[in-house]
PDB file of C-alpha atoms in Angstrom:
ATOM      1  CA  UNK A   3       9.117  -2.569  -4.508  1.00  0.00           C
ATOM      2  CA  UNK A   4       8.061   0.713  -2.860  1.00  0.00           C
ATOM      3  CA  UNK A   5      11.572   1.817  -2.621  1.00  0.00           C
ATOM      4  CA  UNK A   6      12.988   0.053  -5.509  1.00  0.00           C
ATOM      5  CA  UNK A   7      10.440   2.079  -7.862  1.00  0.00           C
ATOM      6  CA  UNK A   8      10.451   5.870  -5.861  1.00  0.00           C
ATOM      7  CA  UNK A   9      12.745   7.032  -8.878  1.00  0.00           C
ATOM      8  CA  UNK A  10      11.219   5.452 -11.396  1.00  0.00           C
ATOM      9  CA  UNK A  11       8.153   6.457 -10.174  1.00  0.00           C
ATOM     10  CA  UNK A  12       9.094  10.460 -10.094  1.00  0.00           C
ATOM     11  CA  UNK A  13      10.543  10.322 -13.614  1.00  0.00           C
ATOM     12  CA  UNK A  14       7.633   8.896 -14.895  1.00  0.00           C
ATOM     13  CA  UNK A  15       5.644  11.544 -13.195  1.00  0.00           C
ATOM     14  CA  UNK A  16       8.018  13.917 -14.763  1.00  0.00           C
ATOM     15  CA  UNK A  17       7.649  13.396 -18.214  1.00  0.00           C
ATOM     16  CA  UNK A  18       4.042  15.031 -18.077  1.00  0.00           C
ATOM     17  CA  UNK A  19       2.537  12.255 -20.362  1.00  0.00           C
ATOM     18  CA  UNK A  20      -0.296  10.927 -19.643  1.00  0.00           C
ATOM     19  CA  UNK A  21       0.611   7.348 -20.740  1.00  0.00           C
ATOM     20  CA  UNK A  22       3.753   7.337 -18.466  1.00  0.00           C
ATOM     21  CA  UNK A  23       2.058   8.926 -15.777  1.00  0.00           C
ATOM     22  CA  UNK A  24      -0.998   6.209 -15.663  1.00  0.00           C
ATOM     23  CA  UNK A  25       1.888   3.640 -16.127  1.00  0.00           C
ATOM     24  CA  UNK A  26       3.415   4.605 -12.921  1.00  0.00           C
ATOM     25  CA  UNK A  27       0.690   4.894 -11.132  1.00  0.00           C
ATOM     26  CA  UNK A  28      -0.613   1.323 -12.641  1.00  0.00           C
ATOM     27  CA  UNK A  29       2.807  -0.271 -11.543  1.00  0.00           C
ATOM     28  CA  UNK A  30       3.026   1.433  -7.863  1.00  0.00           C
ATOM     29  CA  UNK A  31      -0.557   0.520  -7.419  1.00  0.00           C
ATOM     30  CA  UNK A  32      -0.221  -3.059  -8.267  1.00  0.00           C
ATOM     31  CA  UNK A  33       3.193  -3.913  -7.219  1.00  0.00           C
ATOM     32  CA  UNK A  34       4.131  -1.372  -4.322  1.00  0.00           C
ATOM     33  CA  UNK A  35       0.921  -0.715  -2.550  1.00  0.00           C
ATOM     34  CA  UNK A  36      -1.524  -3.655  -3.237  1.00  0.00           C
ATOM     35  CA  UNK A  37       0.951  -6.264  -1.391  1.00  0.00           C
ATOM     36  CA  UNK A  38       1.903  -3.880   1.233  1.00  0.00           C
ATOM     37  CA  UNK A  39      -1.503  -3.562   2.124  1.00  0.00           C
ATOM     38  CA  UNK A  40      -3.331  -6.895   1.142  1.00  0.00           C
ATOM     39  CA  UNK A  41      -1.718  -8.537   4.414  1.00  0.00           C
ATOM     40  CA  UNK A  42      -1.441  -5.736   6.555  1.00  0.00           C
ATOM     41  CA  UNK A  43      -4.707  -6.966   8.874  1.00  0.00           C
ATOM     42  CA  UNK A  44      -3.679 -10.450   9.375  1.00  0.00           C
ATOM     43  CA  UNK A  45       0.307  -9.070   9.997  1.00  0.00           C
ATOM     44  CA  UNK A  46      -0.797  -6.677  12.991  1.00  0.00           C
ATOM     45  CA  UNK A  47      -3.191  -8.607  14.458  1.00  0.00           C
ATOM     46  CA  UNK A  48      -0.857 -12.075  14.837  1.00  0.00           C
ATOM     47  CA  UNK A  49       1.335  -9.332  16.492  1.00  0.00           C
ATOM     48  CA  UNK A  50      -0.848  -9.479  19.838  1.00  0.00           C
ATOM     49  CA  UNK A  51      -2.512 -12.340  22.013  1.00  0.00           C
ATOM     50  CA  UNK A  52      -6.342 -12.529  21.690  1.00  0.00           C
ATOM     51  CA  UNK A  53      -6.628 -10.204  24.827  1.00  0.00           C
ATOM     52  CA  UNK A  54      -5.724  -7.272  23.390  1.00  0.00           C
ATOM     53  CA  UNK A  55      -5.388  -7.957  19.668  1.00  0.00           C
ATOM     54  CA  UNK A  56      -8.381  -5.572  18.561  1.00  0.00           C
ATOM     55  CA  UNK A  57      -7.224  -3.105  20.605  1.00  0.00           C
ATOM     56  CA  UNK A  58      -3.465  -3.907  19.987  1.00  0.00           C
ATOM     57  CA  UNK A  59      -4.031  -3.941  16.348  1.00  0.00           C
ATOM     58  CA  UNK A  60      -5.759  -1.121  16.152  1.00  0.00           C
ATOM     59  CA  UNK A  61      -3.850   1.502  18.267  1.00  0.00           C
ATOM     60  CA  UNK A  62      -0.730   0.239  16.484  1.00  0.00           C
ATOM     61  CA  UNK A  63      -2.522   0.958  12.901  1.00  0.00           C
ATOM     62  CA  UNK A  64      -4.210   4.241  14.039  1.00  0.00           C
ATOM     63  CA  UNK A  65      -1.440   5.700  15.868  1.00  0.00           C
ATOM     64  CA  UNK A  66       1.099   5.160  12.876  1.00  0.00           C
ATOM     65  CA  UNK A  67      -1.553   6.380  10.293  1.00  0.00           C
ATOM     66  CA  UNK A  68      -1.412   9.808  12.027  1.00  0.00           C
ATOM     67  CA  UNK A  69       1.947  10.050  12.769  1.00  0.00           C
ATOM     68  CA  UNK A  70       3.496   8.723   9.648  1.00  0.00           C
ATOM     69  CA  UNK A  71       0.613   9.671   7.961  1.00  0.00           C
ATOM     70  CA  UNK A  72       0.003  12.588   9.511  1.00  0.00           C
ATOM     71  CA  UNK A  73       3.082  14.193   8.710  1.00  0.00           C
ATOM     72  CA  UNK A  74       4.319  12.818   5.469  1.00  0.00           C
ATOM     73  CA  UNK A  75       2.926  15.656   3.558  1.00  0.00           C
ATOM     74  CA  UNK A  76       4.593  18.405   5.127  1.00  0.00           C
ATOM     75  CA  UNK A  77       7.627  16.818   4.393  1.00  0.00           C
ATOM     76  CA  UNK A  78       7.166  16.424   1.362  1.00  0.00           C
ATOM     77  CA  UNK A  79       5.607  19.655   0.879  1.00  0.00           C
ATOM     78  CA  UNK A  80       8.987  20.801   2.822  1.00  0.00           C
ATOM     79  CA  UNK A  81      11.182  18.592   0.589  1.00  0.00           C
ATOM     80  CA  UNK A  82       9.520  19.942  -2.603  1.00  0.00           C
ATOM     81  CA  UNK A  83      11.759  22.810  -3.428  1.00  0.00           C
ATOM     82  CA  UNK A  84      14.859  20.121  -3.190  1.00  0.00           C
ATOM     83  CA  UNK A  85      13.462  18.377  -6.249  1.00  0.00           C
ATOM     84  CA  UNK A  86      12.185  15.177  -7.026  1.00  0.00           C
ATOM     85  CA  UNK A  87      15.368  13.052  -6.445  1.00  0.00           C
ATOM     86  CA  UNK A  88      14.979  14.153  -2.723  1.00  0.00           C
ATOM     87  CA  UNK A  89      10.813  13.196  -2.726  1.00  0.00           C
ATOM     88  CA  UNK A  90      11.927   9.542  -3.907  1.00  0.00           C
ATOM     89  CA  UNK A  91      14.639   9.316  -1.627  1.00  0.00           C
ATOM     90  CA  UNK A  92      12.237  10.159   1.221  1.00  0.00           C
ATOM     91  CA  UNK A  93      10.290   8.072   0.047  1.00  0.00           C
ATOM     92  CA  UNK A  94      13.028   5.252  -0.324  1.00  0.00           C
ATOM     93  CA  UNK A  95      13.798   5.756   2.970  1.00  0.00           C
ATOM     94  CA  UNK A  96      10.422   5.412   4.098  1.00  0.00           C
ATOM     95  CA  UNK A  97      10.067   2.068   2.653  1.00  0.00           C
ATOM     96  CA  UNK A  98      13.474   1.020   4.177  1.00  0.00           C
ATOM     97  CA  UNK A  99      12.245   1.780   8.128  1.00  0.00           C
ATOM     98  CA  UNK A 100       9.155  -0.399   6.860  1.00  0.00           C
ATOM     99  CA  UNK A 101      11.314  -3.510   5.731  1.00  0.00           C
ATOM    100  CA  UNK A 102      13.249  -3.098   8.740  1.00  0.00           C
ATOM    101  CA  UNK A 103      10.367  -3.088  11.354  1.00  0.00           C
ATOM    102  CA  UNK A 104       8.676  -5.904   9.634  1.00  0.00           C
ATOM    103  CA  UNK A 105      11.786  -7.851   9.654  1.00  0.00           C
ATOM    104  CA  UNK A 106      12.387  -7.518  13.344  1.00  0.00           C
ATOM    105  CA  UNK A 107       8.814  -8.110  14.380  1.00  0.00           C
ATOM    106  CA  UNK A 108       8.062 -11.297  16.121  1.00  0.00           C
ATOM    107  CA  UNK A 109       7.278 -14.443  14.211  1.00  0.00           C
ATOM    108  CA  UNK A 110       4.250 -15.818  15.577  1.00  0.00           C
ATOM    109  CA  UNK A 111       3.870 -18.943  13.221  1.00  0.00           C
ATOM    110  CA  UNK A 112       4.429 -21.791  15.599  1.00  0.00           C
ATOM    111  CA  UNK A 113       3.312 -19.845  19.073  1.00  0.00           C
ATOM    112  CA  UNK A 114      -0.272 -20.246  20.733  1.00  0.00           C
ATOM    113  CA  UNK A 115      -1.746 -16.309  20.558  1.00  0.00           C
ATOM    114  CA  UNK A 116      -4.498 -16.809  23.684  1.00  0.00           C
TER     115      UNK A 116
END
């Protein structure tokens, strides 16, 4: 949803009303970043065995909120005087590496996690 909606969600911002605007945010909120979220806990930690899951779970979480996190708004900031379209493509892009990773992380349904 999160990169389905990163145009939508600039020219929304765009229009400068306030209806629109709180309707984008509404939409991302609920549909992009609620359900990215929501499961996020249980995803990382059925990525490690009960030995190191805290601590797996953790760093993993941590680390990426500072690097990712870290650095996505002087990107953007950098980005800026490209325009919007560029912003939501970042941000498109973003999303992409996300589906990706969680696509080719290990399914641990059926294993034993001691």
């Amino acid at each position: 949803m999160t990169a389905l909606f990163a145009y939508p969600l600039f020219w929304l911002l765009d229009t400068g009303s306030a209806p629109l605007v709180g309707l984008a945010l509404a939409v991302a909120l609920v549909f992009a970043h609620a359900p990215m979220y929501g499961p996020q806990a249980a995803f990382l930690s059925e990525l490690f065995g009960t030995r190191v899951r805290y601590s797996g779970a953790s760093l993993g979480a941590q680390l990426s909120s500072v690097i990712a996190g870290g650095l996505s708004p002087f990107i953007a900031t950098a980005l800026l005087p490209y325009g919007r379209g560029v912003l939501a493509a970042y941000l498109a892009g973003m999303a992409l590496i996300t589906i990706v990773a969680v696509a080719l992380a290990s399914e641990t349904r059926r294993q034993v996690l001691e």
